[in-house]
mmCIF file of C-alpha atoms in Angstrom:
data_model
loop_
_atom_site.group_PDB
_atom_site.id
_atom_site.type_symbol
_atom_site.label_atom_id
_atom_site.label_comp_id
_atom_site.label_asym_id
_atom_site.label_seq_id
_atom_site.Cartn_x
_atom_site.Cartn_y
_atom_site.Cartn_z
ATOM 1 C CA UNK S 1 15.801 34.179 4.843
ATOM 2 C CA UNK S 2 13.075 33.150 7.159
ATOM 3 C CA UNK S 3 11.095 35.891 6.464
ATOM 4 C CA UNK S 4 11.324 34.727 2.676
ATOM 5 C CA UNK S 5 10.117 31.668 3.460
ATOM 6 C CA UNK S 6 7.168 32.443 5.763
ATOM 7 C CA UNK S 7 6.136 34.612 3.186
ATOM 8 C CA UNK S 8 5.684 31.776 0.773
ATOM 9 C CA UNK S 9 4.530 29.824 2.902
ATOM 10 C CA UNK S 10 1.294 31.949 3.417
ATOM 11 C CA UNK S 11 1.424 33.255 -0.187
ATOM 12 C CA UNK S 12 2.222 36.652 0.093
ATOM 13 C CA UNK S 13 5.127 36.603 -2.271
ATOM 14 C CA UNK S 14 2.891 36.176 -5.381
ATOM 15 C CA UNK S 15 4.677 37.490 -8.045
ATOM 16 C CA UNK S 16 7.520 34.866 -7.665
ATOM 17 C CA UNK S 17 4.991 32.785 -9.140
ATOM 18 C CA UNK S 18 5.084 33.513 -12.721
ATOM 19 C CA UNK S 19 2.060 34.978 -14.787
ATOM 20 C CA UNK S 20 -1.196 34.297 -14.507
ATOM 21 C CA UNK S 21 -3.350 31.621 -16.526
ATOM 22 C CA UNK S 22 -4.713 32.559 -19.535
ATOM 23 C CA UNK S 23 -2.819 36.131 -19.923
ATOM 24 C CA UNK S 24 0.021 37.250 -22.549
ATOM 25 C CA UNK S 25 1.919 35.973 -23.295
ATOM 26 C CA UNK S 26 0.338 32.537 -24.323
ATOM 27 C CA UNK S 27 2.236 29.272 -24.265
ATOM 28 C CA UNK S 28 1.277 26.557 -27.116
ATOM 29 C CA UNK S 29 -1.349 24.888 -24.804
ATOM 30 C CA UNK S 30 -2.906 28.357 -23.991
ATOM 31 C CA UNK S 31 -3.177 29.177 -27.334
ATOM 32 C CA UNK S 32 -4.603 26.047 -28.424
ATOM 33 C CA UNK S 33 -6.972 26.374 -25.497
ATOM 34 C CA UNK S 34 -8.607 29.816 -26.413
ATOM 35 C CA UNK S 35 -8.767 28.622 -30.467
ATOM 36 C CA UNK S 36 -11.451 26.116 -29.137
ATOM 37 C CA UNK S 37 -13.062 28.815 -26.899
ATOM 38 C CA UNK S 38 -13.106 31.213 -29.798
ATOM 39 C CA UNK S 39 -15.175 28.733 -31.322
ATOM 40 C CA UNK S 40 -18.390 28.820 -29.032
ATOM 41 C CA UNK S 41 -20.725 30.949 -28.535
ATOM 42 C CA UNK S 42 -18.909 34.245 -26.346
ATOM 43 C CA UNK S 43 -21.049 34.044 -23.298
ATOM 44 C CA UNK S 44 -19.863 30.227 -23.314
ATOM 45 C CA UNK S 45 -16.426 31.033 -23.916
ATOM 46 C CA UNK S 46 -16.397 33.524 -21.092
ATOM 47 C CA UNK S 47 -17.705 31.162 -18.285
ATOM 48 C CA UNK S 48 -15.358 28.284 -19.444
ATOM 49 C CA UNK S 49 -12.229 30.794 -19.320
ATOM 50 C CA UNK S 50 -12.818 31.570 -15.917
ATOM 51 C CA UNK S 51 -13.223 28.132 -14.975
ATOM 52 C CA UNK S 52 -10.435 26.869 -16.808
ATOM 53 C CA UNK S 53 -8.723 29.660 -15.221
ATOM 54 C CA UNK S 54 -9.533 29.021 -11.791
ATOM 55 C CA UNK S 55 -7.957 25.589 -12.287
ATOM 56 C CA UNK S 56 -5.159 26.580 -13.568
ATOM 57 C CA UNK S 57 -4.549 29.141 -10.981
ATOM 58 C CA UNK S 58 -4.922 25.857 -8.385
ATOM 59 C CA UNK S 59 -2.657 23.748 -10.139
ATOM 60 C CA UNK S 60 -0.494 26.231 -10.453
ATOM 61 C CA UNK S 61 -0.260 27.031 -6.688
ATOM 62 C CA UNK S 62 -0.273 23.757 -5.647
ATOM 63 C CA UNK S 63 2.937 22.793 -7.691
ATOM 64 C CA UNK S 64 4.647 26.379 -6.547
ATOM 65 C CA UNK S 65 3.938 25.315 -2.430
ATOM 66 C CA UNK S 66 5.126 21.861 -3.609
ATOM 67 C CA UNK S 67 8.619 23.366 -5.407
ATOM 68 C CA UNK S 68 9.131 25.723 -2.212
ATOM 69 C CA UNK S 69 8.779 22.592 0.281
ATOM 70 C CA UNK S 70 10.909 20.431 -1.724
ATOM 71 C CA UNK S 71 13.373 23.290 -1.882
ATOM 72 C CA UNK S 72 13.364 23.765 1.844
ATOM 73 C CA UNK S 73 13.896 20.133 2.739
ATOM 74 C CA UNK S 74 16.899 19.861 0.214
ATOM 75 C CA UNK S 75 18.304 22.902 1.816
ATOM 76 C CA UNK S 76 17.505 21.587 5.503
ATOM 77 C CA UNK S 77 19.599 18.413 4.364
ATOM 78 C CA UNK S 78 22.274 20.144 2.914
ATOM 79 C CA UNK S 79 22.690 21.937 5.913
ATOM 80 C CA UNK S 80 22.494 19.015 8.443
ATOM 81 C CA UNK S 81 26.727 18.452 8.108
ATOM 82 C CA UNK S 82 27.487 21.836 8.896
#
């Protein structure tokens, strides 16, 4: 179990993660997201992707390291009366 957890902890287990930004398949905001990039010009569209991308990759990681924290403290105080 510790092993698990150091390996989240420096973010080698990266496919517990879920799938990458951007990628199929596309939830409703996604899709919505690349209709309005469809719409500019493709060199445009390319450079916002990968920025919107690169957010979404941050958010993403910061709310996965915030899940896994959360989840260890509730399991640290569930354990404290044993």
């Amino acid at each position: 179990m510790f092993d698990i957890l150091t390996a989240l902890q420096y973010g080698e287990l990266t496919d517990l993660r879920g799938k990458a930004p951007m990628e199929a398949p596309y939830t409703i905001a996604e899709e919505r997201v690349l209709r309005q990039l469809h719409a500019l010009e493709p060199k445009a569209a390319d450079a916002f992707q990968q920025e919107i991308q690169a957010l979404a990759l941050e958010q993403r990681d910061a709310a996965f390291h915030t899940g896994v924290c959360f989840g260890a403290q509730l399991m640290v105080q569930l354990l404290e009366g044993f």
